[in-house]
Amino acid sequence: MTSHIDTQIIDAIVELLDMDDGSSISPDTRIEDDLGLDSGLLLELFMALEERLPALEIDPSELRPEQFSTVQSLSALIASFMKEDVPA
């Protein structure tokens, strides 16, 4: 089952990369290696996620690359920054 956060991440990536759909993106998809997101695109992705998830407040000082190497790890990171409960 895909969580609300996973869905928002995939939708944001699809929009950011102008993809047809997110069917090729899985929890194990590597953000940089598989999708080609560099630091600039990652910043855009984080900003898009903050717009999509109003309870999300990302603290840039707490970001470490290993925390968002895959879609799954990015989802866990985003969940840790959520300020209130989100639907599963």
PDB file of C-alpha atoms in Angstrom:
ATOM      1  CA  MET A   1       0.000   0.000   0.000  1.00  0.00           C
ATOM      2  CA  THR A   2       1.272   3.435  -0.898  1.00  0.00           C
ATOM      3  CA  SER A   3       1.041   6.053   1.835  1.00  0.00           C
ATOM      4  CA  HIS A   4      -0.237   9.586   1.352  1.00  0.00           C
ATOM      5  CA  ILE A   5       3.334  10.859   1.665  1.00  0.00           C
ATOM      6  CA  ASP A   6       4.611   8.367  -0.938  1.00  0.00           C
ATOM      7  CA  THR A   7       1.878   9.458  -3.330  1.00  0.00           C
ATOM      8  CA  GLN A   8       2.742  13.125  -2.847  1.00  0.00           C
ATOM      9  CA  ILE A   9       6.454  12.420  -3.406  1.00  0.00           C
ATOM     10  CA  ILE A  10       5.798  10.457  -6.590  1.00  0.00           C
ATOM     11  CA  ASP A  11       3.344  13.066  -7.904  1.00  0.00           C
ATOM     12  CA  ALA A  12       5.838  15.862  -7.185  1.00  0.00           C
ATOM     13  CA  ILE A  13       8.645  13.971  -8.953  1.00  0.00           C
ATOM     14  CA  VAL A  14       6.411  13.269 -11.967  1.00  0.00           C
ATOM     15  CA  GLU A  15       5.540  16.963 -12.199  1.00  0.00           C
ATOM     16  CA  LEU A  16       9.104  18.162 -11.591  1.00  0.00           C
ATOM     17  CA  LEU A  17      10.600  15.845 -14.220  1.00  0.00           C
ATOM     18  CA  ASP A  18       7.659  16.255 -16.628  1.00  0.00           C
ATOM     19  CA  MET A  19       7.091  12.476 -16.704  1.00  0.00           C
ATOM     20  CA  ASP A  20       3.971  10.850 -18.178  1.00  0.00           C
ATOM     21  CA  ASP A  21       3.231   9.017 -14.932  1.00  0.00           C
ATOM     22  CA  GLY A  22       4.903   7.576 -11.851  1.00  0.00           C
ATOM     23  CA  SER A  23       4.553   3.899 -12.723  1.00  0.00           C
ATOM     24  CA  SER A  24       8.324   3.499 -13.035  1.00  0.00           C
ATOM     25  CA  ILE A  25       8.927   4.942  -9.551  1.00  0.00           C
ATOM     26  CA  SER A  26       9.042   2.471  -6.660  1.00  0.00           C
ATOM     27  CA  PRO A  27      10.119   2.748  -3.006  1.00  0.00           C
ATOM     28  CA  ASP A  28      13.580   1.518  -4.026  1.00  0.00           C
ATOM     29  CA  THR A  29      14.004   4.064  -6.829  1.00  0.00           C
ATOM     30  CA  ARG A  30      17.182   6.027  -6.184  1.00  0.00           C
ATOM     31  CA  ILE A  31      16.584   9.759  -6.215  1.00  0.00           C
ATOM     32  CA  GLU A  32      19.902  10.802  -7.739  1.00  0.00           C
ATOM     33  CA  ASP A  33      21.086   7.706  -9.618  1.00  0.00           C
ATOM     34  CA  ASP A  34      17.785   6.544 -11.130  1.00  0.00           C
ATOM     35  CA  LEU A  35      15.898   9.827 -11.448  1.00  0.00           C
ATOM     36  CA  GLY A  36      18.831  12.177 -11.996  1.00  0.00           C
ATOM     37  CA  LEU A  37      17.811  14.739  -9.396  1.00  0.00           C
ATOM     38  CA  ASP A  38      20.753  16.996  -8.601  1.00  0.00           C
ATOM     39  CA  SER A  39      20.908  19.414  -5.662  1.00  0.00           C
ATOM     40  CA  GLY A  40      18.948  22.088  -7.521  1.00  0.00           C
ATOM     41  CA  LEU A  41      16.147  19.713  -8.459  1.00  0.00           C
ATOM     42  CA  LEU A  42      16.129  18.304  -4.921  1.00  0.00           C
ATOM     43  CA  LEU A  43      15.570  21.803  -3.583  1.00  0.00           C
ATOM     44  CA  GLU A  44      12.674  22.223  -6.022  1.00  0.00           C
ATOM     45  CA  LEU A  45      11.287  18.843  -4.918  1.00  0.00           C
ATOM     46  CA  PHE A  46      11.428  19.829  -1.241  1.00  0.00           C
ATOM     47  CA  MET A  47       9.680  23.134  -2.011  1.00  0.00           C
ATOM     48  CA  ALA A  48       6.993  21.319  -4.012  1.00  0.00           C
ATOM     49  CA  LEU A  49       6.461  18.872  -1.154  1.00  0.00           C
ATOM     50  CA  GLU A  50       6.086  21.724   1.341  1.00  0.00           C
ATOM     51  CA  GLU A  51       3.339  23.137  -0.909  1.00  0.00           C
ATOM     52  CA  ARG A  52       1.619  19.758  -1.261  1.00  0.00           C
ATOM     53  CA  LEU A  53       1.866  18.867   2.427  1.00  0.00           C
ATOM     54  CA  PRO A  54       0.866  21.905   4.522  1.00  0.00           C
ATOM     55  CA  ALA A  55       1.989  20.230   7.775  1.00  0.00           C
ATOM     56  CA  LEU A  56       5.504  19.779   6.384  1.00  0.00           C
ATOM     57  CA  GLU A  57       8.244  22.033   7.716  1.00  0.00           C
ATOM     58  CA  ILE A  58      11.685  21.012   6.460  1.00  0.00           C
ATOM     59  CA  ASP A  59      14.672  22.125   8.508  1.00  0.00           C
ATOM     60  CA  PRO A  60      17.537  22.322   5.967  1.00  0.00           C
ATOM     61  CA  SER A  61      20.135  22.077   8.741  1.00  0.00           C
ATOM     62  CA  GLU A  62      18.907  18.554   9.499  1.00  0.00           C
ATOM     63  CA  LEU A  63      19.150  17.253   5.920  1.00  0.00           C
ATOM     64  CA  ARG A  64      21.748  14.603   5.103  1.00  0.00           C
ATOM     65  CA  PRO A  65      22.027  13.013   1.614  1.00  0.00           C
ATOM     66  CA  GLU A  66      21.743   9.473   2.973  1.00  0.00           C
ATOM     67  CA  GLN A  67      18.324  10.405   4.373  1.00  0.00           C
ATOM     68  CA  PHE A  68      16.839  10.773   0.915  1.00  0.00           C
ATOM     69  CA  SER A  69      18.803   8.419  -1.311  1.00  0.00           C
ATOM     70  CA  THR A  70      15.650   6.483  -2.290  1.00  0.00           C
ATOM     71  CA  VAL A  71      11.956   7.286  -2.492  1.00  0.00           C
ATOM     72  CA  GLN A  72      11.435   5.141   0.613  1.00  0.00           C
ATOM     73  CA  SER A  73      14.083   6.959   2.656  1.00  0.00           C
ATOM     74  CA  LEU A  74      12.742  10.314   1.435  1.00  0.00           C
ATOM     75  CA  SER A  75       9.263   9.288   2.572  1.00  0.00           C
ATOM     76  CA  ALA A  76      10.581   8.440   6.052  1.00  0.00           C
ATOM     77  CA  LEU A  77      12.428  11.762   6.184  1.00  0.00           C
ATOM     78  CA  ILE A  78       9.333  13.704   5.150  1.00  0.00           C
ATOM     79  CA  ALA A  79       7.261  11.863   7.770  1.00  0.00           C
ATOM     80  CA  SER A  80       9.774  12.907  10.437  1.00  0.00           C
ATOM     81  CA  PHE A  81       9.351  16.577   9.471  1.00  0.00           C
ATOM     82  CA  MET A  82       5.542  16.500   9.560  1.00  0.00           C
ATOM     83  CA  LYS A  83       4.118  18.738  12.283  1.00  0.00           C
ATOM     84  CA  GLU A  84       0.806  16.901  12.604  1.00  0.00           C
ATOM     85  CA  ASP A  85      -0.710  13.552  11.716  1.00  0.00           C
ATOM     86  CA  VAL A  86      -1.217  12.756   8.051  1.00  0.00           C
ATOM     87  CA  PRO A  87      -3.402  10.051   6.531  1.00  0.00           C
ATOM     88  CA  ALA A  88      -1.682   6.724   5.942  1.00  0.00           C
TER      89      ALA A  88
END
